[in-house]
Short mmCIF file of C-alpha atoms and ligand atoms in Angstrom, two decimals:
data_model
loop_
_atom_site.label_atom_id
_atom_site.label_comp_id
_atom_site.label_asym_id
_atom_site.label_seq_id
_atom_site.Cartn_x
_atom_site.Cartn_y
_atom_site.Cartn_z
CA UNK H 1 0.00 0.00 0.00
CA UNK H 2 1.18 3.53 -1.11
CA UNK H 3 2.42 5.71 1.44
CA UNK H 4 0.94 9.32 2.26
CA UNK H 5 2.42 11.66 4.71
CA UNK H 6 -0.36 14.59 5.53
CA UNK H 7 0.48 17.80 6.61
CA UNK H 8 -2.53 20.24 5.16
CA UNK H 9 -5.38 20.81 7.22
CA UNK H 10 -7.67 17.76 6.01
CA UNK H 11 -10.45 17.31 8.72
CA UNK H 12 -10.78 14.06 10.61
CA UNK H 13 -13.55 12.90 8.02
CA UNK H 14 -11.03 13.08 5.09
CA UNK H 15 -7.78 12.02 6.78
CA UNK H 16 -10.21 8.78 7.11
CA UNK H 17 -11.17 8.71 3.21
CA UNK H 18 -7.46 8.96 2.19
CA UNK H 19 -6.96 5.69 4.48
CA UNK H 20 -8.99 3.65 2.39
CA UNK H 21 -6.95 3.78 -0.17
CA UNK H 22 -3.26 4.56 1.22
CA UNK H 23 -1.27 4.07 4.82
CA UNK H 24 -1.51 7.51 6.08
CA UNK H 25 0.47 9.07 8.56
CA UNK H 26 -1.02 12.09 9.87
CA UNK H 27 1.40 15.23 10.68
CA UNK H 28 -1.52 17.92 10.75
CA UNK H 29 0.09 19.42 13.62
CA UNK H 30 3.52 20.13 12.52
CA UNK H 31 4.83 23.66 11.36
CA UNK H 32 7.83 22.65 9.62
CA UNK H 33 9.00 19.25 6.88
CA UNK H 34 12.49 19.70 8.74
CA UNK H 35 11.08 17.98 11.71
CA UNK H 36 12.86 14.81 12.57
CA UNK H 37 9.86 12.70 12.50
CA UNK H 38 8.03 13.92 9.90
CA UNK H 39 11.38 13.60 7.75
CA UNK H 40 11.51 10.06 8.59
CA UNK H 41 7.81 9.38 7.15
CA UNK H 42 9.19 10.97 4.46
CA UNK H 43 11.75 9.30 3.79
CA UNK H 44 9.74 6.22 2.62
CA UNK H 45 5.92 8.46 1.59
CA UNK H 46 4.34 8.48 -2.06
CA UNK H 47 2.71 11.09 -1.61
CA UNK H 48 2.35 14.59 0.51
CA UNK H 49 -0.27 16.78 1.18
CA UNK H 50 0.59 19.90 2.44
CA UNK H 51 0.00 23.84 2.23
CA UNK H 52 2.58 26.39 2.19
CA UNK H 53 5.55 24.46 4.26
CA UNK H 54 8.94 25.11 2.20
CA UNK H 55 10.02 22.51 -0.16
CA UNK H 56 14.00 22.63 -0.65
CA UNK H 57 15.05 20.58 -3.56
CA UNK H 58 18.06 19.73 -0.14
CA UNK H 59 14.61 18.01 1.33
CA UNK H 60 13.82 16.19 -2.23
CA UNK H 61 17.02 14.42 -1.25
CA UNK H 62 15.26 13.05 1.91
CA UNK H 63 12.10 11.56 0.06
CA UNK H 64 13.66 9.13 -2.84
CA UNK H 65 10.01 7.30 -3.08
CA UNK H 66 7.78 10.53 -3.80
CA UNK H 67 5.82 10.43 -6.67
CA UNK H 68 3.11 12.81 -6.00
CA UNK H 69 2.88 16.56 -4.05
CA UNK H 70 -0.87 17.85 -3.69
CA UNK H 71 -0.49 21.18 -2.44
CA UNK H 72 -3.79 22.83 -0.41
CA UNK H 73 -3.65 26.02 -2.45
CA UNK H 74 -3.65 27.54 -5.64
CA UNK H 75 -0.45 29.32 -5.66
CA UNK H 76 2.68 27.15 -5.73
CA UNK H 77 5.61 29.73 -5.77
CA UNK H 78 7.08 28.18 -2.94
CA UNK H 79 7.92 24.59 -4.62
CA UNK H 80 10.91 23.86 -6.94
CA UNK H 81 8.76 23.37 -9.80
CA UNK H 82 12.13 22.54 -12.24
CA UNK H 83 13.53 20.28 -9.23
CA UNK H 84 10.33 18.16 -8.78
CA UNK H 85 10.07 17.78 -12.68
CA UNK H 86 13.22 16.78 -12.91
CA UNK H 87 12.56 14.23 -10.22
CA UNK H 88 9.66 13.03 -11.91
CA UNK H 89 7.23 14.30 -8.75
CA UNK H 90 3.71 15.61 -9.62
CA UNK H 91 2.66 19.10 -8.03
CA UNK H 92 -0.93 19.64 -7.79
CA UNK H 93 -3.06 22.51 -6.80
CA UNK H 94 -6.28 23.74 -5.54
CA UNK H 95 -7.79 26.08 -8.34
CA UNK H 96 -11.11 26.90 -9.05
CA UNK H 97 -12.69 25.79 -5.40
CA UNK H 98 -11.32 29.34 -3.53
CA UNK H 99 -11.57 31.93 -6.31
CA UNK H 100 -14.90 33.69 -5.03
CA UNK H 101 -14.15 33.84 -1.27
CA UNK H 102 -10.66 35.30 -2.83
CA UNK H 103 -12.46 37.75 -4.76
CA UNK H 104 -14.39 38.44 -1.34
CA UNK H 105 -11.53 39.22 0.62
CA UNK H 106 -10.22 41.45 -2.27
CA UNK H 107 -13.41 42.71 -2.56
CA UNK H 108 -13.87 43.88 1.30
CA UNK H 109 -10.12 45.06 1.15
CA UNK H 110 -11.46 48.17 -1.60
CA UNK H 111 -14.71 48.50 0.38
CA UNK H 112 -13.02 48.66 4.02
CA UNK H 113 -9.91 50.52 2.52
CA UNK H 114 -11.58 53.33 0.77
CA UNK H 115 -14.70 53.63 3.50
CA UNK H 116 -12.47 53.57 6.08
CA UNK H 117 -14.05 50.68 7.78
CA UNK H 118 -11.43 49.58 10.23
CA UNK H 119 -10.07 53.07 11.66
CA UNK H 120 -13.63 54.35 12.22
CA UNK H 121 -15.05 50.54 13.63
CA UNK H 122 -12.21 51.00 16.26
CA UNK H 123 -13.00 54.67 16.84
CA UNK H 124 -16.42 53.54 18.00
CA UNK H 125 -15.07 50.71 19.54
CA UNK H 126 -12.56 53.64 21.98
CA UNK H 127 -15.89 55.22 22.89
CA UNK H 128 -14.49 58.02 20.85
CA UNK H 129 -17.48 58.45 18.80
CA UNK H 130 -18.92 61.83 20.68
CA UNK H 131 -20.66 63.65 18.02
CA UNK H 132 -21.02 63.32 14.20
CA UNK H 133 -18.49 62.27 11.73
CA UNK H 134 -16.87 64.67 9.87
CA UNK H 135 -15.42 65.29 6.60
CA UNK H 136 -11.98 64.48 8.53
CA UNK H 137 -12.96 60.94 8.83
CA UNK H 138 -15.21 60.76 4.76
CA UNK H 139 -14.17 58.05 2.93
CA UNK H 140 -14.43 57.72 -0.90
CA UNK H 141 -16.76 56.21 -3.43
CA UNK H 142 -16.03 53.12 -4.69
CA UNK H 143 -19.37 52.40 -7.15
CA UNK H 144 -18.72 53.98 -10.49
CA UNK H 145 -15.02 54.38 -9.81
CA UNK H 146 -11.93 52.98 -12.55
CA UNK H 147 -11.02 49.57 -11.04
CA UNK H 148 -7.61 48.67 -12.64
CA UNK H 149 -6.77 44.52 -12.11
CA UNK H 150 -3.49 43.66 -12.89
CA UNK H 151 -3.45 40.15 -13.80
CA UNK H 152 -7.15 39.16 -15.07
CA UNK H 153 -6.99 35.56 -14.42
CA UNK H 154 -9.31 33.36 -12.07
CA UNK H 155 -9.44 35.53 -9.55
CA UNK H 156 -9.11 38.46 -10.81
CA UNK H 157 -11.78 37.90 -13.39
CA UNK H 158 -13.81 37.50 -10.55
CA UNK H 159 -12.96 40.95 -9.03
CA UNK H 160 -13.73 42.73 -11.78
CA UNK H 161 -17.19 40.86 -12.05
CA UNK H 162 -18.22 42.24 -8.85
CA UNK H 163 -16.38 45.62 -9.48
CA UNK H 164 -18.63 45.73 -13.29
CA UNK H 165 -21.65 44.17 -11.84
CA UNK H 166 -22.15 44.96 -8.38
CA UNK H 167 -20.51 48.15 -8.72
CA UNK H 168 -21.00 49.79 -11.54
CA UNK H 169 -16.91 50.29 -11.98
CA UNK H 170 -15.32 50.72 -15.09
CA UNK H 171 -13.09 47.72 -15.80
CA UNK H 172 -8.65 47.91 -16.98
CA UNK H 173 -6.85 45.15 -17.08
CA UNK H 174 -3.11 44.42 -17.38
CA UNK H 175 -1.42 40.70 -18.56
CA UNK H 176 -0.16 39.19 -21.94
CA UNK H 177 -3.35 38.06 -23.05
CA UNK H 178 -6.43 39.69 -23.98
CA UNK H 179 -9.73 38.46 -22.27
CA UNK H 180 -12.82 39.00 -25.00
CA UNK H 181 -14.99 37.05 -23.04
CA UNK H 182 -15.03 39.42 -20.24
CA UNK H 183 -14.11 42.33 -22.65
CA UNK H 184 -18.01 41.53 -23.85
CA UNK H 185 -19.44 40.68 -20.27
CA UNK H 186 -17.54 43.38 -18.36
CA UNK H 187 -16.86 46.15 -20.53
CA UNK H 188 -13.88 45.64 -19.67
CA UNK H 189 -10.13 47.00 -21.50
CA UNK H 190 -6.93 45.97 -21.73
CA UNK H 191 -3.97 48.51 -21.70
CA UNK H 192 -0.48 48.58 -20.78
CA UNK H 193 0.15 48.23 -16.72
CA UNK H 194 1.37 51.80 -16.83
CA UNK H 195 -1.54 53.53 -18.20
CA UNK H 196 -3.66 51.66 -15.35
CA UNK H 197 -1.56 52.79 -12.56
CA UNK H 198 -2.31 56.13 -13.75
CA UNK H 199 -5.98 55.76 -14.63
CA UNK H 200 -7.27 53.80 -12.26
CA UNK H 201 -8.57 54.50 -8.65
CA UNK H 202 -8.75 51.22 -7.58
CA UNK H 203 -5.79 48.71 -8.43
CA UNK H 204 -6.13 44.97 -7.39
CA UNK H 205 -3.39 42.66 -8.34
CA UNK H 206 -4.05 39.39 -8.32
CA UNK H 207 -1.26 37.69 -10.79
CA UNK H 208 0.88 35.10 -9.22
CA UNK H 209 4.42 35.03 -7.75
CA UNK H 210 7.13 34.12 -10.98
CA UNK H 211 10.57 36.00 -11.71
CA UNK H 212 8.55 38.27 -13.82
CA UNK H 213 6.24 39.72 -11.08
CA UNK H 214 8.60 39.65 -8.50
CA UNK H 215 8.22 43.59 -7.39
CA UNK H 216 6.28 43.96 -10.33
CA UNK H 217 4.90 46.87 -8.31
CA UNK H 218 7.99 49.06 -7.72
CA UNK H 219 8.45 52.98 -6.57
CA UNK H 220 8.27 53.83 -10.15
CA UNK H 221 5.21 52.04 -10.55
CA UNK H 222 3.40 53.75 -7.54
CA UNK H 223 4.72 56.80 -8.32
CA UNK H 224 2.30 56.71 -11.52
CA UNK H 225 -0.62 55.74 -9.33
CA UNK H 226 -3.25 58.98 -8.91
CA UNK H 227 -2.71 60.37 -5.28
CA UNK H 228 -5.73 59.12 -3.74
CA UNK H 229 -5.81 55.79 -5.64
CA UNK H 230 -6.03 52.26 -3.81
CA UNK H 231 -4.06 49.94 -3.97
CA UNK H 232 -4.82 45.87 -2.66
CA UNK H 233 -3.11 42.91 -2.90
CA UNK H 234 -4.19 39.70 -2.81
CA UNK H 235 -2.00 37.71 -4.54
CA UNK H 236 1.07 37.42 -2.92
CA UNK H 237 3.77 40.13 -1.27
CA UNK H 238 6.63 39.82 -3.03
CA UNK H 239 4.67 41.41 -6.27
CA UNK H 240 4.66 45.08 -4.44
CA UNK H 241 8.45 46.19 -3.25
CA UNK H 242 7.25 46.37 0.58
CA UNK H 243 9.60 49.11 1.04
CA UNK H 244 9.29 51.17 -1.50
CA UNK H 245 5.52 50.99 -1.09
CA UNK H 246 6.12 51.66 2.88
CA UNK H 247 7.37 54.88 1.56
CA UNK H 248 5.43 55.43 -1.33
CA UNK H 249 2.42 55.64 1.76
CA UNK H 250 4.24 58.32 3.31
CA UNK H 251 3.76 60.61 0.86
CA UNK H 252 0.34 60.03 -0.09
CA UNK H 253 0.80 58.22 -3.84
CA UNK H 254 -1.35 55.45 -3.04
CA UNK H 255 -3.58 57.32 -0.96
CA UNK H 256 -4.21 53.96 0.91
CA UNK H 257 -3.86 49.91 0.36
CA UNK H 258 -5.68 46.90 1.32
CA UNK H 259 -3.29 44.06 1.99
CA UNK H 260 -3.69 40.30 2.72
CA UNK H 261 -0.56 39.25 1.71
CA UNK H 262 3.22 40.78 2.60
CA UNK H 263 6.94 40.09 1.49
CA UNK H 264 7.76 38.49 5.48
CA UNK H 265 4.73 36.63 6.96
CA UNK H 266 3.47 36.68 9.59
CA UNK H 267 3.80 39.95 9.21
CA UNK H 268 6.98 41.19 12.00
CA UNK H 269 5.30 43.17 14.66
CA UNK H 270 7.43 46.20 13.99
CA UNK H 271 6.46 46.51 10.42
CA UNK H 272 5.85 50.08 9.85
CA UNK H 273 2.48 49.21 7.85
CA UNK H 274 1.46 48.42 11.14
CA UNK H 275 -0.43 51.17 12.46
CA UNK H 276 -0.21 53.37 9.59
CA UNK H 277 -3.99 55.03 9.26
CA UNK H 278 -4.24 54.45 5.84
CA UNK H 279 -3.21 50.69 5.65
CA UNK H 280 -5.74 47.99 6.14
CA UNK H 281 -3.84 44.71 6.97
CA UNK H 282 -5.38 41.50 6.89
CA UNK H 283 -3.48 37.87 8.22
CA UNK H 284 -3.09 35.90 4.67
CA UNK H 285 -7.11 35.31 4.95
CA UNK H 286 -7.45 35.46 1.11
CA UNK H 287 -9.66 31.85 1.27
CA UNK H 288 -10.12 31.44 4.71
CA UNK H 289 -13.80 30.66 5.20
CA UNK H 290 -15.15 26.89 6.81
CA UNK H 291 -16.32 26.24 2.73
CA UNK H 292 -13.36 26.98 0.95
CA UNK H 293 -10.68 25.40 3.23
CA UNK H 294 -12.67 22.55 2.97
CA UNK H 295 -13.12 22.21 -0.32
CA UNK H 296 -9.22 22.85 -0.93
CA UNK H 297 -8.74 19.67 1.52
CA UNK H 298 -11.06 17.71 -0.44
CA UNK H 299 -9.23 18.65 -3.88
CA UNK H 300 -6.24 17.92 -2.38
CA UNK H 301 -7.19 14.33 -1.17
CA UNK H 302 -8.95 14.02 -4.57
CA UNK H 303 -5.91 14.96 -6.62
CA UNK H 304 -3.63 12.91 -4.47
CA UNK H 305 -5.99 9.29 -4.85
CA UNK H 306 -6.29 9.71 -8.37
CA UNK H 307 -2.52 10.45 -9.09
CA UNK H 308 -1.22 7.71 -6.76
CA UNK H 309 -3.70 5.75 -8.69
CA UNK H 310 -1.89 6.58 -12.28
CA UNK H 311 -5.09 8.63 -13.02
CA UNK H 312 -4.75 12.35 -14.18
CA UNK H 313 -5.76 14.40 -11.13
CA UNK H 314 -8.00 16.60 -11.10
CA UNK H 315 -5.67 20.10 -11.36
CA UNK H 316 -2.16 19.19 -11.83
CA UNK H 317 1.01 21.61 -12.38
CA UNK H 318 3.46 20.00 -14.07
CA UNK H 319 1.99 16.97 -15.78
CA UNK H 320 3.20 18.32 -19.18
CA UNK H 321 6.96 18.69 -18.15
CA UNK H 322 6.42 14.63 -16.71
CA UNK H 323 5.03 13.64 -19.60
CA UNK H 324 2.47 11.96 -17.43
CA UNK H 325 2.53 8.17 -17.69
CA UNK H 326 -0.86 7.57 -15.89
CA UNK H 327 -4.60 7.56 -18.05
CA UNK H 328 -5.55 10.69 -19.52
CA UNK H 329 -9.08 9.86 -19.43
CA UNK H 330 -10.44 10.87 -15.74
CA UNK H 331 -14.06 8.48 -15.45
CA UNK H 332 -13.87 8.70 -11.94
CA UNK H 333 -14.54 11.89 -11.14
P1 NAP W 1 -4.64 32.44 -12.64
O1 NAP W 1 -6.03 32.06 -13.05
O2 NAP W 1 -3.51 31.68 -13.20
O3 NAP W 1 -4.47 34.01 -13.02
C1 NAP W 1 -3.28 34.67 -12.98
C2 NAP W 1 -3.32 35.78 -14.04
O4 NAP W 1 -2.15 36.58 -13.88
C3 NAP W 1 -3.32 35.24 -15.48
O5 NAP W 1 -4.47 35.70 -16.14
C4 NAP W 1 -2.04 35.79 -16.06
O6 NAP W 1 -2.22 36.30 -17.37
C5 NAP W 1 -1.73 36.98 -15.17
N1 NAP W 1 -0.31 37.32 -15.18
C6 NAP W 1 0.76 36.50 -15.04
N2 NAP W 1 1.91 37.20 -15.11
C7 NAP W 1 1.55 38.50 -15.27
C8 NAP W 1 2.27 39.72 -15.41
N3 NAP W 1 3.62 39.73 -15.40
N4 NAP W 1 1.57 40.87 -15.55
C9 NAP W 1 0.23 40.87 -15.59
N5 NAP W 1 -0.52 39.74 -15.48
C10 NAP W 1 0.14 38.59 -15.33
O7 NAP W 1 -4.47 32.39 -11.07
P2 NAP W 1 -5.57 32.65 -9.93
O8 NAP W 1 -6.27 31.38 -9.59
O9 NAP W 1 -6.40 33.83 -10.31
O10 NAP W 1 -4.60 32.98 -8.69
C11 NAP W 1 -3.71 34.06 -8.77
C12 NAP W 1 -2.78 34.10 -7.57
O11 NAP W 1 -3.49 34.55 -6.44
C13 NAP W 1 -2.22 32.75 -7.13
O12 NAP W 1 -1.08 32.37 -7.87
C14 NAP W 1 -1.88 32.98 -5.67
O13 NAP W 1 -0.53 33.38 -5.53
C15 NAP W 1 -2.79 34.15 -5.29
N6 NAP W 1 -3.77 33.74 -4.26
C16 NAP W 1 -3.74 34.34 -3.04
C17 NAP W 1 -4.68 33.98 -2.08
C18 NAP W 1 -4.69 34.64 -0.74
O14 NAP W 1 -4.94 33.96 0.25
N7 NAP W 1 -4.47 35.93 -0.64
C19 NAP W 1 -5.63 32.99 -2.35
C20 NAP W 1 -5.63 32.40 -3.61
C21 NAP W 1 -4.69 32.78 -4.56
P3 NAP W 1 -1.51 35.62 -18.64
O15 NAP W 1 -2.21 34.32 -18.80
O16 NAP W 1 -1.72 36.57 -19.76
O17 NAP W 1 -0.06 35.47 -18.25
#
């Protein structure tokens, strides 16, 4: 029986549907792969489900028997893609299943950002609130406002729905290709990333973490951005130079930004976005709901049965660069 070592959140219920199929040793609890034990289940594992824990292609030396990786997200920049090809070791990921509660959290980044949501909730909560709000602590409009997405993928596609359709926002987009689908439902127009830094009063980058968006978002970038434009992230840090945007906020160019994600996490306590009035800062909560974390667990315990199983999984990474050996067609599922 195949091997799989567990260290994702999978609930009890789904821990137990793995074991039908494959021995499973369950290391839910532990914070790092480096851990002595957990490196010795390793050591002889198929398979390994797991979330964002740091893959070294050092600790691919340590696990000569793994075939398949079924990671409990969508974003994967923190694997050796080349290194697990090269070993023959399928990724998988979690698509599809969190990109509306991700669009949510994106979503009530603009709307708490630009209403101010946070810094006036914990005015009342002070007992400062003595007499009515004034235009020291107005917010701004974010219904028929320029929302500009940089990256219009899964995610961000679903942004800019709710931006087009809830919201009555007009619709840029930045990336290599063009979108026509959602060109025709969304009004929506694709321009160079520069020309929506500098036309758009919302910005909401959602591409993922590669060399090329590494600090896509640099000081020269913000520096195009209209004074009291927004700026959220929820894809991941490293795509915004932290520093230069810590400065950037200083001097007003974005006005303010919604973050979920950051270059260090957990964000370090003496981060100066902490406590800045114009940053709202959320814990990495991009699909954190009860529905979404579960359904990520299930696609990861689905992905990792059919791949152990020689079946194409459900959403795999790298199955071109393996040349996959197991059955194309997927009649289980
Ligand atoms: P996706 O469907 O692959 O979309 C990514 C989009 O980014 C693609 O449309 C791609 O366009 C575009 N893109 C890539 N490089 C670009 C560049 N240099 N400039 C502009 N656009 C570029 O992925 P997704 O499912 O929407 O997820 C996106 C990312 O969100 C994930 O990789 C993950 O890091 C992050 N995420 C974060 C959370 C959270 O908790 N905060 C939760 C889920 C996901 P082309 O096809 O034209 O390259």
């Amino acid at each position: 029986m195949k091997r799989v070592v567990v260290c994702g959140r999978l609930s009890d219920e789904q821990l137990a549907e793995l074991s039908n199929d494959f021995m499973v040793e369950d290391f839910r609890q532990v914070h790092s792969l480096e851990e002595k034990d957990i490196r010795c289940a390793l050591a002889s594992a198929q398979g390994l489900i797991t979330a964002s824990l740091p893959i070294t292609p050092e600790l691919l030396d340590a696990m000569p028997m793994l075939e398949v990786i079924a990671t409990v997200s969508v974003g994967y920049d923190n694997y050796p893609l080349e290194a697990l090809s090269r070993r023959g070791i399928l990724l998988c990921n979690t698509p599809d299943v969190l990109t509306e509660t991700t669009a949510d959290t994106g979503f009530a980044l603009m709307l708490a950002t630009a209403r101010r949501v946070v810094e006036l909730a914990d005015l009342v909560s002070r007992g400062e609130w003595k007499k009515s709000i004034g235009p020291e602590h107005f917010g701004r409009d974010v219904h028929g406002k320029t929302l500009g997405m940089v990256g219009l993928g899964r995610i961000g596609a679903a942004v800019a729905r709710r931006g087009a359709l809830g919201f009555g926002m007009r619709i840029l987009y930045a990336q290599a290709s063009s979108k026509p689908g959602l060109e025709t439902e969304l009004g929506a127009r694709r321009c160079e990333l520069d020309r929506l830094l500098e036309a758009s009063d919302f910005v909401c980058v959602t591409v993922p973490l590669t060399s090329e968006t590494e600090h896509l978002i640099g000081a020269r970038e913000l520096a195009l951005m209209k004074p009291d434009a927004i700026l959220v992230n929820i894809a991941r840090g490293q795509v915004i130079d932290e520093t230069a945007l810590i400065d950037a906020l200083k001097w007003g160019r974005p006005g303010a930004v919604g973050l979920d994600v950051y270059e260090k996490e957990p964000l370090p306590a003496d981060s100066p976005l902490i406590g800045m009035p114009n940053v709202v800062a959320l814990p990495h909560i991009g699909s954190a709901t009860h529905e979404t974390r579960h359904a990520m667990a299930q696609r990861a315990v689905d992905n990792m049965r059919l791949a152990l199983k020689g079946r194409r999984p459900i959403s795999p990474v790298n199955i071109e660069q393996l040349r996959w050996a197991g059955s194309e067609a997927n009649d289980e599922e």
